[in-house]
Coordinates of C-alpha atoms and ligand atoms in Angstrom, one line a residue:
M20 CA 49.5 -5.8 48.2
S21 CA 50.5 -9.0 46.4
S22 CA 47.8 -10.5 44.2
R23 CA 47.8 -13.7 46.3
R24 CA 47.1 -11.7 49.5
N25 CA 44.6 -9.7 47.6
F26 CA 42.9 -12.9 46.5
I27 CA 42.8 -14.4 50.0
Q28 CA 41.5 -11.2 51.5
Q29 CA 38.8 -10.9 48.9
S30 CA 37.9 -14.6 49.3
M31 CA 37.6 -14.1 53.1
L32 CA 35.4 -11.1 52.6
L33 CA 33.2 -12.8 50.1
G34 CA 32.7 -15.9 52.3
T35 CA 31.2 -18.9 50.6
L36 CA 29.2 -17.2 47.8
P37 CA 31.0 -17.7 44.5
V38 CA 31.4 -14.7 42.2
T39 CA 29.9 -15.8 38.9
Q40 CA 30.9 -14.7 35.4
W41 CA 27.5 -12.9 35.3
D42 CA 28.7 -10.8 38.2
L43 CA 31.9 -10.0 36.5
D44 CA 30.2 -9.1 33.3
R45 CA 28.1 -6.5 35.2
Q46 CA 31.3 -4.6 36.2
K47 CA 31.1 -2.4 33.1
K48 CA 32.9 0.9 33.2
A49 CA 31.3 4.2 32.3
A50 CA 31.9 7.8 33.3
P51 CA 29.9 9.9 33.7
I52 CA 27.2 7.6 35.0
V53 CA 24.0 7.8 37.0
I54 CA 22.7 4.7 38.7
S55 CA 19.6 4.3 40.9
T56 CA 17.6 1.7 42.7
W57 CA 14.6 -0.1 41.1
D58 CA 13.1 0.1 37.6
F59 CA 11.4 3.4 38.3
G60 CA 14.9 4.8 38.7
K61 CA 15.0 5.0 34.9
Y62 CA 12.9 8.1 34.9
A63 CA 14.8 9.7 37.7
N64 CA 18.0 8.9 35.9
Q65 CA 16.8 10.8 32.8
A66 CA 16.3 14.0 34.8
A67 CA 19.7 13.5 36.5
W68 CA 21.3 12.8 33.1
E69 CA 20.1 16.1 31.7
V70 CA 22.1 17.9 34.4
I71 CA 25.2 15.7 33.9
A72 CA 25.1 16.0 30.1
N73 CA 25.0 19.8 30.4
K74 CA 28.2 19.6 32.5
G75 CA 26.3 20.1 35.7
T76 CA 27.4 18.6 39.0
A77 CA 26.6 15.2 40.3
L78 CA 25.0 16.9 43.3
D79 CA 22.5 18.8 41.2
A80 CA 21.9 15.7 39.1
V81 CA 21.0 13.4 42.0
E82 CA 18.7 16.0 43.6
A83 CA 16.9 16.7 40.2
G84 CA 16.7 12.9 39.6
V85 CA 15.1 11.8 42.8
K86 CA 12.7 14.8 42.8
V87 CA 11.0 13.1 39.8
T88 CA 10.2 10.1 42.0
E89 CA 9.2 12.3 45.0
L90 CA 6.6 13.9 42.8
D91 CA 5.2 10.8 41.4
A92 CA 1.8 10.2 43.1
N93 CA 1.7 6.6 41.8
N94 CA 4.9 5.6 43.6
Q95 CA 3.6 4.7 47.1
S96 CA 7.0 4.5 48.7
V97 CA 8.6 7.9 48.0
G98 CA 7.4 11.5 48.5
Y99 CA 3.9 12.5 47.5
G100 CA 1.6 9.6 47.6
G101 CA 3.8 7.6 49.9
L102 CA 2.1 5.1 52.2
P103 CA 1.6 6.6 55.7
D104 CA 2.6 5.4 59.1
R105 CA 0.2 3.4 61.2
D106 CA -1.5 6.7 62.3
G107 CA -2.1 7.8 58.8
A108 CA 0.6 10.4 58.5
V109 CA 3.0 10.4 55.5
T110 CA 6.5 11.0 56.9
L111 CA 9.5 11.3 54.7
D112 CA 13.2 10.4 55.2
A113 CA 15.9 11.7 52.9
C114 CA 19.6 12.4 52.7
I115 CA 22.1 13.8 50.3
M116 CA 25.9 13.7 50.2
D117 CA 28.5 15.3 47.9
H118 CA 32.1 14.9 46.8
E119 CA 33.4 17.1 49.7
Y120 CA 31.9 14.9 52.4
R121 CA 29.2 17.5 52.9
C122 CA 25.9 15.9 53.9
G123 CA 22.4 16.8 54.9
S124 CA 19.4 14.8 56.1
V125 CA 15.8 15.0 57.3
A126 CA 13.8 12.3 59.0
A127 CA 10.1 12.0 59.8
L128 CA 9.4 15.1 57.8
E129 CA 5.7 15.8 57.1
N130 CA 3.8 17.8 54.5
I131 CA 6.8 18.7 52.3
V132 CA 7.0 16.9 48.9
H133 CA 10.7 17.4 48.2
A134 CA 12.4 16.1 51.3
I135 CA 15.6 15.7 49.3
S136 CA 15.8 19.5 48.8
V137 CA 15.2 20.1 52.5
A138 CA 18.0 17.7 53.2
R139 CA 20.2 19.7 50.8
A140 CA 19.2 22.9 52.5
V141 CA 20.2 21.4 55.9
M142 CA 23.6 20.6 54.3
E143 CA 24.1 24.0 52.7
K144 CA 22.5 26.3 55.2
T145 CA 23.1 24.9 58.7
P146 CA 26.1 23.6 60.6
H147 CA 24.2 20.4 61.2
V148 CA 23.7 17.1 59.3
M149 CA 20.3 16.0 60.4
L150 CA 17.0 17.6 61.3
V151 CA 13.9 15.5 62.4
G152 CA 10.2 15.8 62.7
P153 CA 8.7 19.2 63.6
G154 CA 12.2 20.8 63.7
A155 CA 12.8 19.7 60.1
L156 CA 9.4 21.1 59.1
Q157 CA 10.0 24.4 60.8
F158 CA 13.4 24.7 59.1
A159 CA 11.7 23.9 55.7
L160 CA 9.1 26.6 56.2
E161 CA 11.7 29.1 57.2
N162 CA 13.5 28.4 54.0
G163 CA 10.6 28.9 51.7
F164 CA 9.3 25.3 51.2
K165 CA 5.5 25.1 50.8
T166 CA 3.4 22.6 52.6
S167 CA 0.9 20.2 50.9
N168 CA -1.0 17.1 51.8
L169 CA 1.1 14.1 50.8
L170 CA -1.6 11.5 51.5
T171 CA -3.3 10.6 48.2
P172 CA -6.7 8.9 48.1
A173 CA -5.0 5.7 47.0
S174 CA -2.6 5.7 49.9
E175 CA -5.4 6.6 52.4
K176 CA -7.4 3.7 51.0
A177 CA -4.4 1.3 51.4
W178 CA -3.9 2.5 55.0
K179 CA -7.6 1.9 55.9
E180 CA -7.4 -1.5 54.4
W181 CA -4.3 -2.2 56.4
L182 CA -6.0 -1.0 59.6
K183 CA -8.5 -3.9 59.4
N184 CA -5.7 -6.3 60.4
A185 CA -2.9 -3.9 61.3
K186 CA -0.3 -6.6 60.7
Y187 CA 3.3 -5.4 60.1
E188 CA 4.5 -7.6 57.2
P189 CA 6.9 -5.9 54.8
V190 CA 6.4 -7.1 51.2
K191 CA 9.8 -8.2 49.8
N192 CA 9.2 -6.8 46.3
I193 CA 7.3 -7.9 43.3
E194 CA 9.2 -11.0 42.5
N195 CA 11.2 -11.3 39.3
Q196 CA 9.3 -9.1 37.0
L197 CA 9.9 -5.7 35.7
Y198 CA 7.0 -3.3 36.1
Q199 CA 4.7 -3.0 33.2
P200 CA 2.4 0.0 33.2
Q201 CA -1.2 -1.1 33.5
N202 CA -2.8 2.1 32.2
S203 CA -1.7 5.4 30.7
K204 CA -2.3 7.4 33.9
V205 CA 0.4 5.5 35.7
L206 CA 4.0 6.7 35.2
P207 CA 5.8 3.6 33.9
G208 CA 8.1 2.3 36.7
S209 CA 5.8 3.2 39.5
R210 CA 4.2 0.5 41.6
D211 CA 2.6 -0.3 44.8
N212 CA 5.5 -1.4 46.9
H213 CA 7.9 -0.1 49.6
D214 CA 11.0 0.8 47.6
T215 CA 13.2 3.7 48.3
I216 CA 14.9 5.6 45.5
G217 CA 18.7 5.8 46.1
M218 CA 20.7 7.4 43.3
I219 CA 24.5 7.8 42.9
A220 CA 26.3 9.7 40.2
L221 CA 29.7 10.4 38.8
D222 CA 29.8 13.6 36.8
Q223 CA 32.1 15.0 34.0
H224 CA 34.2 16.7 36.7
H225 CA 35.0 13.3 38.1
N226 CA 33.0 14.0 41.3
L227 CA 30.6 11.7 43.0
S228 CA 27.3 12.5 44.8
G229 CA 24.3 10.6 46.1
A230 CA 20.7 11.1 47.2
C231 CA 18.3 8.8 48.9
T232 CA 14.6 9.5 49.7
T233 CA 11.6 7.5 50.9
S234 CA 8.4 7.4 52.8
G235 CA 9.9 4.5 54.6
M236 CA 8.2 1.2 55.6
A237 CA 4.5 1.4 55.0
F238 CA 2.4 1.7 58.2
K239 CA 5.5 2.0 60.4
L240 CA 5.2 3.0 64.1
K241 CA 5.0 6.8 64.5
G242 CA 8.6 8.1 64.8
R243 CA 10.2 5.1 63.1
V244 CA 13.2 6.1 61.1
G245 CA 14.8 3.8 58.6
D246 CA 18.2 3.7 57.0
S247 CA 17.5 6.1 54.1
P248 CA 18.2 9.4 55.9
I249 CA 21.2 8.0 57.9
I250 CA 24.5 8.9 56.3
G251 CA 26.5 5.6 56.1
A252 CA 23.5 3.4 56.2
G253 CA 21.2 4.4 53.4
L254 CA 23.8 6.3 51.5
Y255 CA 27.5 7.0 51.5
V256 CA 29.8 8.9 49.2
D257 CA 33.6 9.0 49.4
N258 CA 35.0 10.9 46.5
E259 CA 38.4 9.1 46.8
I260 CA 36.7 5.7 46.4
G261 CA 33.1 5.5 45.3
A262 CA 29.5 5.7 46.4
A263 CA 26.8 3.3 47.6
T264 CA 23.1 3.4 48.5
A265 CA 20.6 0.9 49.9
T266 CA 17.0 -0.2 49.6
G267 CA 14.9 -2.6 51.6
V268 CA 14.3 -3.2 55.3
G269 CA 16.2 -0.3 56.8
E270 CA 16.7 -1.9 60.2
E271 CA 19.0 -4.5 58.7
V272 CA 20.9 -1.9 56.7
I273 CA 21.4 0.3 59.8
R274 CA 22.7 -2.8 61.7
I275 CA 25.6 -3.2 59.3
V276 CA 26.0 0.5 58.4
G277 CA 25.5 -0.9 54.9
S278 CA 26.4 1.9 52.4
H279 CA 29.5 2.8 54.3
L280 CA 30.5 -0.8 54.5
V281 CA 30.2 -1.1 50.7
V282 CA 32.4 1.9 50.2
E283 CA 35.0 0.7 52.7
L284 CA 35.0 -2.7 51.0
M285 CA 35.7 -0.9 47.7
R286 CA 38.6 1.0 49.5
Q287 CA 40.0 -2.4 50.3
G288 CA 40.1 -3.2 46.6
L289 CA 36.8 -4.9 45.9
T290 CA 34.9 -4.0 42.8
P291 CA 31.5 -2.4 43.3
Q292 CA 29.8 -5.7 42.5
K293 CA 31.9 -7.7 45.0
A294 CA 31.5 -5.1 47.7
C295 CA 27.7 -5.2 47.3
I296 CA 27.8 -9.0 47.5
A297 CA 29.9 -8.9 50.7
A298 CA 27.5 -6.4 52.3
V299 CA 24.5 -8.6 51.6
E300 CA 26.4 -11.5 53.0
R301 CA 27.0 -9.5 56.1
V302 CA 23.2 -8.9 56.4
V303 CA 22.7 -12.7 56.2
K304 CA 25.5 -13.4 58.7
R305 CA 24.0 -11.0 61.3
N306 CA 20.6 -12.5 61.2
P307 CA 20.1 -15.5 58.8
A308 CA 16.5 -16.2 59.8
R309 CA 15.4 -12.6 59.3
A310 CA 17.3 -12.3 56.0
K311 CA 15.2 -15.1 54.5
D312 CA 12.0 -13.0 54.9
I313 CA 13.0 -9.5 53.9
Q314 CA 14.6 -7.7 51.0
V315 CA 17.8 -5.6 51.1
G316 CA 19.6 -4.4 48.0
F317 CA 22.7 -2.3 47.4
I318 CA 24.0 -0.5 44.4
A319 CA 27.5 1.0 44.1
I320 CA 29.9 2.8 41.8
N321 CA 33.6 3.5 42.0
R322 CA 35.6 6.4 40.7
K323 CA 36.3 4.6 37.5
G324 CA 32.6 4.4 36.8
E325 CA 32.4 0.6 37.4
Y326 CA 29.1 -0.3 39.0
G327 CA 27.5 -3.2 40.7
A328 CA 24.4 -4.3 42.6
F329 CA 23.3 -7.2 44.8
A330 CA 20.3 -8.1 46.9
L331 CA 19.1 -10.7 49.3
H332 CA 16.3 -12.0 47.1
D333 CA 15.2 -12.1 43.5
G334 CA 13.3 -9.1 42.2
F335 CA 15.6 -6.2 42.9
T336 CA 16.1 -4.1 39.8
Y337 CA 18.3 -1.1 39.2
S338 CA 18.6 1.5 36.5
V339 CA 21.8 2.8 34.8
K340 CA 22.3 5.7 32.5
T341 CA 25.5 6.5 30.7
A342 CA 26.2 8.5 27.5
K343 CA 25.9 5.2 25.6
E344 CA 23.2 3.2 27.4
E345 CA 20.0 3.4 29.4
L346 CA 19.5 0.1 31.2
V347 CA 17.1 -1.5 33.7
L348 CA 18.9 -4.5 35.1
Q349 CA 17.9 -7.4 37.3
S350 CA 20.2 -7.6 40.2
D351 CA 21.8 -10.9 41.2
F352 CA 20.8 -12.1 44.6
Y353 CA 21.9 -14.3 47.5
F354 CA 19.0 -16.7 48.2
K355 CA 18.8 -18.8 45.1
K356 CA 15.7 -21.0 45.0
Ligands
SD4_412 C1 13.3 2.1 55.0 N1 14.9 1.5 53.3 O1 12.7 3.0 55.5 C2 13.7 2.1 53.5 C3 12.5 1.6 52.8 C4 12.8 0.8 51.6 O2 12.2 -1.0 50.3 O3 13.7 0.9 50.9 N2 11.9 -0.2 51.4 O4 13.6 1.1 55.7

């Protein structure tokens, strides 16, 4: 494609939002690389990096990485300690995808901490992609997963507090500040919010994989499933092109099949950064009024190890680990004050 045509196509895709020098600076290259949503992703990245550094696969790395977050009781948006649905049940959504387009997913899974590992078992041991609710639990038990109570006293207390008004108002995120641990009992990077961990990685074998796991929107209706376990919405990996994952209000991500959109935009020649910008613009275009009140963020990498991120609002952070660097970055965002 001529560079002029390329330019016009990219301008059309990007709409009116200018790509700043800051955005371009973010498009650093590194391979292998692990990148995940939010500042607490830093600790998940470290576990993933151990696998990558030992010449392990991106698939093993992303599973090991997000398991750290699933186990963190102080993270009230993922795994153990997640905030429950409006009936008081912690229900988990997760999916995983590898470099051969294999994928597995669970939704509304109860009483199993490592939803991501159940999703991987669905991928590896069944002819299916997605198992939900009691079926997902039955499958987990048949495959040796142990049950435990995921509702911690802190999350139960928050739920009981919420019941007093029972208003459904997603918190965007903690605006414009990186998490600082308040006391030594809290794993740095954890916080009281509704933030999924999505992780994507490029390994030393030049293969991509991704994982996404969450307890979903706090106090959701029973049976509500967000974007996180939906291949193409919360996560997508195409080993020819790149990988993307999402966080934020899942309904808006599903509406635009967000992560698949980001990967397809990269296929058309956009950098990860520009693809994330274009996907966020799509969220705004579909529902401008709603977009003002909610948070959605994407992160992406391509096969060269270039990465990018973009969100609707200020406050979205993401974590990057390469052989040279360990970074927690503030994402650029659409709605400037
Ligand atoms: C969901 N995307 O269930 C998830 C939750 C999330 O920030 O990421 N919240 O919609």
